[in-house]
Coordinates of C-alpha atoms in Angstrom, one line a residue:
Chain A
X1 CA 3.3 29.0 -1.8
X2 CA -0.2 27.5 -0.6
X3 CA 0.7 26.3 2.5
X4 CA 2.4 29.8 4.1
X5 CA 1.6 29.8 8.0
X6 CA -0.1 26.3 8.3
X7 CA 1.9 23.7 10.7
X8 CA 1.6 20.0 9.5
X9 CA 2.2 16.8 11.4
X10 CA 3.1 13.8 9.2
X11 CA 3.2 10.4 10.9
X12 CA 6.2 8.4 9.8
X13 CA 7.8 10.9 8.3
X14 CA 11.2 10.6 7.8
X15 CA 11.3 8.0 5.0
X16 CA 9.3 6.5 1.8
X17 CA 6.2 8.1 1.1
X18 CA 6.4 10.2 4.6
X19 CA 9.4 11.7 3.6
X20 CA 8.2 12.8 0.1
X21 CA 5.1 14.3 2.1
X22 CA 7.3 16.0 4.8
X23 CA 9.8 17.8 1.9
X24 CA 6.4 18.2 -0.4
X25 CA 4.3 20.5 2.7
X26 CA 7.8 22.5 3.4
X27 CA 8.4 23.1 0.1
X28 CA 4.6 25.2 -0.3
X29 CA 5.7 26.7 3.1
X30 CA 4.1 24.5 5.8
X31 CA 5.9 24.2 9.2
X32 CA 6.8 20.3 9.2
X33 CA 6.9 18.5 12.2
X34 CA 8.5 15.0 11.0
X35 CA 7.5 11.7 13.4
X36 CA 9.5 9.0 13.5
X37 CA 9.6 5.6 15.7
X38 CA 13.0 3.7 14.7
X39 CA 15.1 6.0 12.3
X40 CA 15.8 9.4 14.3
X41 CA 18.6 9.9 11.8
X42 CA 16.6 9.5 9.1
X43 CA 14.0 12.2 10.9
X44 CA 17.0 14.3 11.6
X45 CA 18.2 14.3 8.1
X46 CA 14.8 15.3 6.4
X47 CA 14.7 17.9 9.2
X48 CA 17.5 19.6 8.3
X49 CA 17.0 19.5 4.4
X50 CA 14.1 21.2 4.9
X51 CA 15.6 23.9 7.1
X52 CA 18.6 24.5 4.8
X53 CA 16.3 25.0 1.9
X54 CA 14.9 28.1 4.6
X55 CA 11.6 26.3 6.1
X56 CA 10.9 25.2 9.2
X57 CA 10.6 21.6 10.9
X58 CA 11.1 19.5 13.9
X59 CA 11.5 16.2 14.3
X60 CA 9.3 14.6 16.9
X61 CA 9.8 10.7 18.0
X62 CA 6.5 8.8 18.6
X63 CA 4.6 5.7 17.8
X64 CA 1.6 6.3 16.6
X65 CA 0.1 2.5 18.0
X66 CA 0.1 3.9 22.0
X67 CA -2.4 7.2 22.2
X68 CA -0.2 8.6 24.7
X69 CA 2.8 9.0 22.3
X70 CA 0.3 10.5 19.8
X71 CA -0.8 13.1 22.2
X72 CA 2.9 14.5 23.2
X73 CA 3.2 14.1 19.6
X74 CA 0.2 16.6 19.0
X75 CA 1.4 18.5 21.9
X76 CA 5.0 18.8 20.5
X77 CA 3.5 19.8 17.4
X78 CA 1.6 22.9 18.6
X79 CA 4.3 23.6 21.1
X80 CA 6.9 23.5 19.3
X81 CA 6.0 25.0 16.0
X82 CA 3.0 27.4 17.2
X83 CA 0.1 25.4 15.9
X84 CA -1.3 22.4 14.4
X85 CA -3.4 23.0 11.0
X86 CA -2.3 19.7 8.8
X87 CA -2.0 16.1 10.0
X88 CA -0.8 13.5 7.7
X89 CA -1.4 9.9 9.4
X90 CA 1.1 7.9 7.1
X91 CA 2.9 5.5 9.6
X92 CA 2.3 2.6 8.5
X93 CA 3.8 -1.3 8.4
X94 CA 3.6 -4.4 6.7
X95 CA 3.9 -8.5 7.4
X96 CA 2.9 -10.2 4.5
X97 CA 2.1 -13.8 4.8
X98 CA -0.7 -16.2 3.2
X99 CA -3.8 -16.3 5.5
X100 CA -2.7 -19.9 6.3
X101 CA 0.8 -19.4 7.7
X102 CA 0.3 -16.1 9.2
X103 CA 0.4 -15.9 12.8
X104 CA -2.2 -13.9 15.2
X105 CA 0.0 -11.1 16.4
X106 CA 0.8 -10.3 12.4
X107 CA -2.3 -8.9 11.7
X108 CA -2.6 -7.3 14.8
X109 CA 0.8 -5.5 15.0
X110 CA 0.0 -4.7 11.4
X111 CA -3.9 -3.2 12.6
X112 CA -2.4 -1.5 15.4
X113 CA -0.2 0.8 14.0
X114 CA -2.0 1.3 10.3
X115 CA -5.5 1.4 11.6
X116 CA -4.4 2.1 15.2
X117 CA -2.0 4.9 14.3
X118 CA -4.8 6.9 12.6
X119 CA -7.2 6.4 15.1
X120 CA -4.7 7.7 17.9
X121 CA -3.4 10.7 16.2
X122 CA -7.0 11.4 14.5
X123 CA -8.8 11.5 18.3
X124 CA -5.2 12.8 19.6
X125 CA -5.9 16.1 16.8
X126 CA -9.5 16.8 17.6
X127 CA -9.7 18.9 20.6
X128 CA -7.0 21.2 19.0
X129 CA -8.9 21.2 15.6
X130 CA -12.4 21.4 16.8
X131 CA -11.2 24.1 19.5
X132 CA -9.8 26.2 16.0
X133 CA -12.4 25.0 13.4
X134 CA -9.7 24.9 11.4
X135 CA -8.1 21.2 10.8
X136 CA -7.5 19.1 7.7
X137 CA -6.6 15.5 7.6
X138 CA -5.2 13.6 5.3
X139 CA -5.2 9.5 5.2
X140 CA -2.1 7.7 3.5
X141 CA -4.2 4.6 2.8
X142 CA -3.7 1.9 -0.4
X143 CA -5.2 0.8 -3.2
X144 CA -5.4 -3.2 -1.0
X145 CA -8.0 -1.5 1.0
X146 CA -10.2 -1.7 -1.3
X147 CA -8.8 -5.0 -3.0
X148 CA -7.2 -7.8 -2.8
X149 CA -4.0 -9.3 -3.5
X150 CA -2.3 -12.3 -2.5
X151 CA -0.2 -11.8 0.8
X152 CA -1.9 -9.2 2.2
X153 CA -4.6 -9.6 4.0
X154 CA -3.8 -8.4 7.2
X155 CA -2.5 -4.9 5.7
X156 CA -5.5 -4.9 3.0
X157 CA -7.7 -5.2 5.8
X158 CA -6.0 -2.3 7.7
X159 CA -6.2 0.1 4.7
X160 CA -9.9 -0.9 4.5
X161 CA -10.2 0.1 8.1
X162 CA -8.8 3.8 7.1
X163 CA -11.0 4.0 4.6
X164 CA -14.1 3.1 6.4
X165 CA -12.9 5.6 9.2
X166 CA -11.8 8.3 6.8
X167 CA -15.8 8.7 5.5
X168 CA -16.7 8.3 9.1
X169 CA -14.8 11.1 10.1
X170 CA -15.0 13.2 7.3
X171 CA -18.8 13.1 8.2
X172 CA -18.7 13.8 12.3
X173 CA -15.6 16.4 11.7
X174 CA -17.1 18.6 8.7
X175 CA -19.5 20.7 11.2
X176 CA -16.4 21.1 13.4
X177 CA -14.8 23.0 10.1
X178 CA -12.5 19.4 9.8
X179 CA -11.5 18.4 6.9
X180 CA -11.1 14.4 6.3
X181 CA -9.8 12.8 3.0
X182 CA -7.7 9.4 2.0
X183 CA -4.9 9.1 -0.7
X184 CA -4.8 5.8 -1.9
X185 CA -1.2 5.0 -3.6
X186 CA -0.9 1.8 -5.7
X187 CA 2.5 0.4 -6.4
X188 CA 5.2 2.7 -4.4
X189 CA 9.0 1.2 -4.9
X190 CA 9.8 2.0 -1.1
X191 CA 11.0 -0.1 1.3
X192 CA 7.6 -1.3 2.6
X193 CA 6.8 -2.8 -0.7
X194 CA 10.3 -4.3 -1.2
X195 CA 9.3 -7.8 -1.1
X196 CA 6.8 -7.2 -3.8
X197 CA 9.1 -5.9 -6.7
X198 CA 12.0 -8.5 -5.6
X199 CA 11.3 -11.6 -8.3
X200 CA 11.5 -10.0 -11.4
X201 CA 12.1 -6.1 -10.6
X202 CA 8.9 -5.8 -10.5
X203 CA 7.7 -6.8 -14.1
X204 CA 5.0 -8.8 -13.5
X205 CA 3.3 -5.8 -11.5
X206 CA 3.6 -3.2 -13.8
X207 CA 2.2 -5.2 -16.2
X208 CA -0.7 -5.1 -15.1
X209 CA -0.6 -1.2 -14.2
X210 CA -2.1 0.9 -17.5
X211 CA 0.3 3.8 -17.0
X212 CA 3.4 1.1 -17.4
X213 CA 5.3 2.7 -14.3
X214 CA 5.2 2.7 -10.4
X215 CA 4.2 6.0 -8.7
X216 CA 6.8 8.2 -7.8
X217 CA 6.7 9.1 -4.0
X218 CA 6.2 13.1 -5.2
X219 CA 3.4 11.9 -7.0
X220 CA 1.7 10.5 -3.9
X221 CA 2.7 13.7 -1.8
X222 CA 1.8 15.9 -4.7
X223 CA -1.7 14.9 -4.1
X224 CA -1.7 15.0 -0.1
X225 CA -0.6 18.9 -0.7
X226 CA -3.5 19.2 -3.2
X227 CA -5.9 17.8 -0.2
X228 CA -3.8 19.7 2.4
X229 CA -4.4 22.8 0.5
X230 CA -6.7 25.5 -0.7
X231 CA -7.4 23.9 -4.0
X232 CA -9.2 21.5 -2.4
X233 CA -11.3 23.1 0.3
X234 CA -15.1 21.3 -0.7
X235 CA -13.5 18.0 -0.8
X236 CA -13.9 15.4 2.4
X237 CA -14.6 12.0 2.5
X238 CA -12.9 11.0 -0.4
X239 CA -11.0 8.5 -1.1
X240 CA -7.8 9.5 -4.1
X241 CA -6.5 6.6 -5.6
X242 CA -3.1 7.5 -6.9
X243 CA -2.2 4.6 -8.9
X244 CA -1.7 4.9 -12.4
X245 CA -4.8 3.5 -13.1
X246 CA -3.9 0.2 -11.6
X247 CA -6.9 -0.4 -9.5
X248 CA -9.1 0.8 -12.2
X249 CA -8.4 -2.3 -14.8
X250 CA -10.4 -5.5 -15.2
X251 CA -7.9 -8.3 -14.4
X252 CA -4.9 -6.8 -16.5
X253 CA -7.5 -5.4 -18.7
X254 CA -6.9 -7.5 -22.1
X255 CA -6.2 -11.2 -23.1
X256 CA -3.4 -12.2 -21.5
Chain B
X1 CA -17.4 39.6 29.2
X2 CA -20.9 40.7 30.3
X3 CA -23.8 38.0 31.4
X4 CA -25.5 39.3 29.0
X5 CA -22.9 39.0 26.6
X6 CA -22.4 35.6 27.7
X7 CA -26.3 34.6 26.8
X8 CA -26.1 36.6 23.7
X9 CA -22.6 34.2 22.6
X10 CA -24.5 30.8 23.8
X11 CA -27.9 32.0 21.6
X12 CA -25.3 32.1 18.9
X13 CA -23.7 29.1 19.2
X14 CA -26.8 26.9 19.7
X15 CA -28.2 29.3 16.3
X16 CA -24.8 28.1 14.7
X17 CA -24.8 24.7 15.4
X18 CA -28.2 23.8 15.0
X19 CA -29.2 25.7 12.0
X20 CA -32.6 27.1 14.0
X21 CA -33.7 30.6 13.9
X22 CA -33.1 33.0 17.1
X23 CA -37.1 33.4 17.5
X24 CA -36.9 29.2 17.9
X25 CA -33.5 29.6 20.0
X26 CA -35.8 31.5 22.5
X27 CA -34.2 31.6 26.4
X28 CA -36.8 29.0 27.4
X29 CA -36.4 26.5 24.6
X30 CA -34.9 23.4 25.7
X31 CA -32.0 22.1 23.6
X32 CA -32.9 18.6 23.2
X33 CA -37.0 18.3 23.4
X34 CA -37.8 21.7 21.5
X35 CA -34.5 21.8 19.3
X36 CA -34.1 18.4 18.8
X37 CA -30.0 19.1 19.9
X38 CA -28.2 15.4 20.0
X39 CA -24.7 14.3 21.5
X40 CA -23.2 15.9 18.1
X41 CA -24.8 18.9 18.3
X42 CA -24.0 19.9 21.9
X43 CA -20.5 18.7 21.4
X44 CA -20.5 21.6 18.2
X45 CA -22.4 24.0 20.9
X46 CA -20.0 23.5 23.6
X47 CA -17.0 23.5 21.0
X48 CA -18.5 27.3 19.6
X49 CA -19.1 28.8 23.3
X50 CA -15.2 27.5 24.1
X51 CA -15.0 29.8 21.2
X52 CA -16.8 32.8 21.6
X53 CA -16.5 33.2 25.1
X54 CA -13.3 31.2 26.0
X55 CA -15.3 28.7 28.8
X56 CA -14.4 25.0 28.5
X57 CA -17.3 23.2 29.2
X58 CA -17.1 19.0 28.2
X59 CA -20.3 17.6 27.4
X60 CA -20.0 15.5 30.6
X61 CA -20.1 18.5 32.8
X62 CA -23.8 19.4 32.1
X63 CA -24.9 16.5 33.7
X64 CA -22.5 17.1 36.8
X65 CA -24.3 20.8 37.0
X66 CA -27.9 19.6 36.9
X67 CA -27.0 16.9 39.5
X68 CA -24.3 19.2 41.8
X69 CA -22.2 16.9 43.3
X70 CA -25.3 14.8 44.7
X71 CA -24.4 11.1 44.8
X72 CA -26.3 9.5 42.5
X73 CA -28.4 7.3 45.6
X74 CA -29.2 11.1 47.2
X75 CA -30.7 12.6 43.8
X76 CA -32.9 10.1 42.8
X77 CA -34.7 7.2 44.4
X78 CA -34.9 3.5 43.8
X79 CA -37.3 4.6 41.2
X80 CA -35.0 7.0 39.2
X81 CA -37.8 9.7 40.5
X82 CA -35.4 12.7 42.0
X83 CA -35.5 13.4 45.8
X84 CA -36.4 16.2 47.5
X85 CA -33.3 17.4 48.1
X86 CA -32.2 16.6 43.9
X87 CA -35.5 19.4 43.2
X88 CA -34.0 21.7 46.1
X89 CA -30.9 22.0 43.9
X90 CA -32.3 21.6 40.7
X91 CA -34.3 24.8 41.8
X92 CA -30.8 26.9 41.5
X93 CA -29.8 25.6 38.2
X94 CA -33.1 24.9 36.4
X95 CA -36.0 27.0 38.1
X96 CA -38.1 26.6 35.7
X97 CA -38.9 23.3 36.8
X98 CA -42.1 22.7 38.4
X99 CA -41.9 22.6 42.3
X100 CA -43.1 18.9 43.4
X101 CA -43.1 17.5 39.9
X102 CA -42.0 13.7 39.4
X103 CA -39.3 13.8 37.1
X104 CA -36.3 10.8 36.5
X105 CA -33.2 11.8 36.7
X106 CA -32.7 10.4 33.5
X107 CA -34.7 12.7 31.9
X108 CA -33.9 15.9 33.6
X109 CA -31.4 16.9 30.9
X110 CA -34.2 17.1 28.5
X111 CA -35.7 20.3 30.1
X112 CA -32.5 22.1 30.2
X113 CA -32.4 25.1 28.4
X114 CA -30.8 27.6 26.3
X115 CA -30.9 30.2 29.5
X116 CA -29.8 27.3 31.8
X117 CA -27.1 26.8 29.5
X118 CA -26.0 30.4 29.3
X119 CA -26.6 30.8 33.1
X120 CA -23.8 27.9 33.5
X121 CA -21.1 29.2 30.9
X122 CA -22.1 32.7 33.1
X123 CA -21.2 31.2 36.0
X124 CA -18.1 29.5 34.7
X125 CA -17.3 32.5 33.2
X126 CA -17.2 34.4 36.3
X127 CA -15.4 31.5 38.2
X128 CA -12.7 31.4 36.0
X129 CA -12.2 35.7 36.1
X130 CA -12.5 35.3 39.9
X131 CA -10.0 32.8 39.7

């Protein structure tokens, strides 16, 4: 198992994507500590899955938009499980709406927890990590931060601010032995993206995806244990796009 | 730990984090005007002392050293030029400043060096083993 001894922190972890990360880090032998906001049960649930399969994990209640929850969540981390080596800023939310009917506070609810959350936890991490030069972090981003779809603005524009912030501080933390790096899912069937699949089961999306299919949330945290691990101990500051090639296309790539 | 082996972890450390040689990381270099150290760099200093020798020093506190607890309107004058009694004390934590010289406050920092450095972790070193 690659991950034997280290102690990860993932940020919304007890459901969608988070969840697949949480169960994906225990399974290679990382100590999970698994944050939620608004679903304790579902926290409590992935906590004990992972502890009945033998690993170890805590569940640890926080939201990542107010710094002071992401330091006790930091704290409760280390305290809790020995140590802090892996943090996985996933939390994240969505309020779609056209530009022209969305209100103010949607895009900033939406900033303040996606961009917000990894802010707080990143800053929250560092004088732990930097103390230890030893610290990898791992952005759950999206392929709308670095395009654009109709909708979502306000949560495009957050992802673009993770990406932006991710190469930022992959670039102040690599001195400090910190690693920083992004994964970029496309078209995830989870709960967040429920709206988006709802017309037609999601036809006219995968359409226009080359591999035919949406990712899998194990594919996604598949490739956060790759960062997370020692496969992947030259890489920071990049930005893994995890979506079946969907962001990679032309328009839809051919004649319509 | 020793003061020597105090000195000995803060050459390291400034060696470490800015890539110089230990000739160039001499006692009397200063960080910033001879090695060229900026807010990164003393941050990855401070960060590798903390380290090596287990003193927390925060970047802030090196200005709070050089100064001493001396209100800012006592150390300096309405020019920024430091007072006479800012040089008395500078004299205990930077003597190899020039008695009577005409330095800002501003600039002060600039002249601190690697031994005024290790002098302070030293001292905070033996504070916190007294302690």
């Amino acid at each position: 198992m690659s991950l034997e001894g280290r102690v990860a922190l993932v940020t919304g972890g007890s459901r969608g994507i988070g969840r697949a990360i949480s169960e994906a880090l225990a399974a290679e032998g990382a100590a999970v500590a698994v944050n939620y906001r608004a679903t304790k049960s579902g926290a409590v649930e992935v906590v004990k899955g992972i502890t009945d399969a033998g690993g170890k994990a805590v569940a640890v209640p926080g939201d990542v938009a107010e710094y002071a929850d992401a330091e006790t969540m930091i704290k409760q981390t280390v305290d809790e499980l020995g140590g802090l080596h892996i943090l996985v800023n996933n939390a994240g939310i969505s309020r779609d709406a056209l530009i022209f009917n969305m209100e103010p506070n949607d895009w900033l609810d939406v900033m303040r927890v996606n961009f917000g959350g990894v802010f707080n936890c990143t800053k929250a991490a560092l004088n732990h990590f930097m103390g230890e030069r030893d610290g990898v972090i791992i952005n759950v981003s999206s392929v709308m931060g670095e395009r654009g779809w109709v909708g979502e603005s306000n949560y495009a524009a957050s992802k673009g601010a993770i990406n932006s912030f991710t190469r930022c501080s992959a670039v102040e933390l690599a001195r400090f032995g910190v690693r920083v790096n992004a994964v970029l899912p496309g078209f995830a069937p989870t709960e967040l993206v429920a709206g988006l699949i709802d017309k037609d089961g999601g036809k006219g999306i995968l359409r226009q995806i080359p591999m035919r299919c949406f990712a899998q949330v194990e594919e996604v945290a598949n490739t956060v244990v790759f960062l997370a691990g020692p496969g992947a101990t030259y890489m920071t500051g990049a930005l893994l796009t995890v979506d079946g090639g969907a962001s990679t296309v032309l328009g839809v790539g051919a004649p319509l | 730990m020793s003061t020597t082996d105090v000195h000995k972890a803060v050459q390291e450390a400034v060696v470490g984090a800015l890539g110089v040689s230990e000739d160039e990381a001499s006692p009397d270099a200063t960080l910033m005007d001879d090695l060229g150290a900026e807010s990164i760099d003393l941050l990855d200093i401070l960060f590798r002392i903390e380290r090596s020798t287990g003193v927390k020093i925060a970047a802030s506190d090196l200005g709070d050293y050089i100064q001493g607890g001396i209100p800012d309107d006592r150390f300096s004058d309405d020019n920024g030029i430091i007072s006479a009694e800012g040089l008395e004390h500078l004299k205990t934590v930077m003597p190899q400043l020039d008695e009577g010289a005409s330095l800002e406050a501003e600039h002060v920092i600039q002249h601190f060096t690697v031994q005024n450095l290790g002098d302070m972790v030293a001292q905070r070193a033996a504070a916190g083993a007294g302690a």
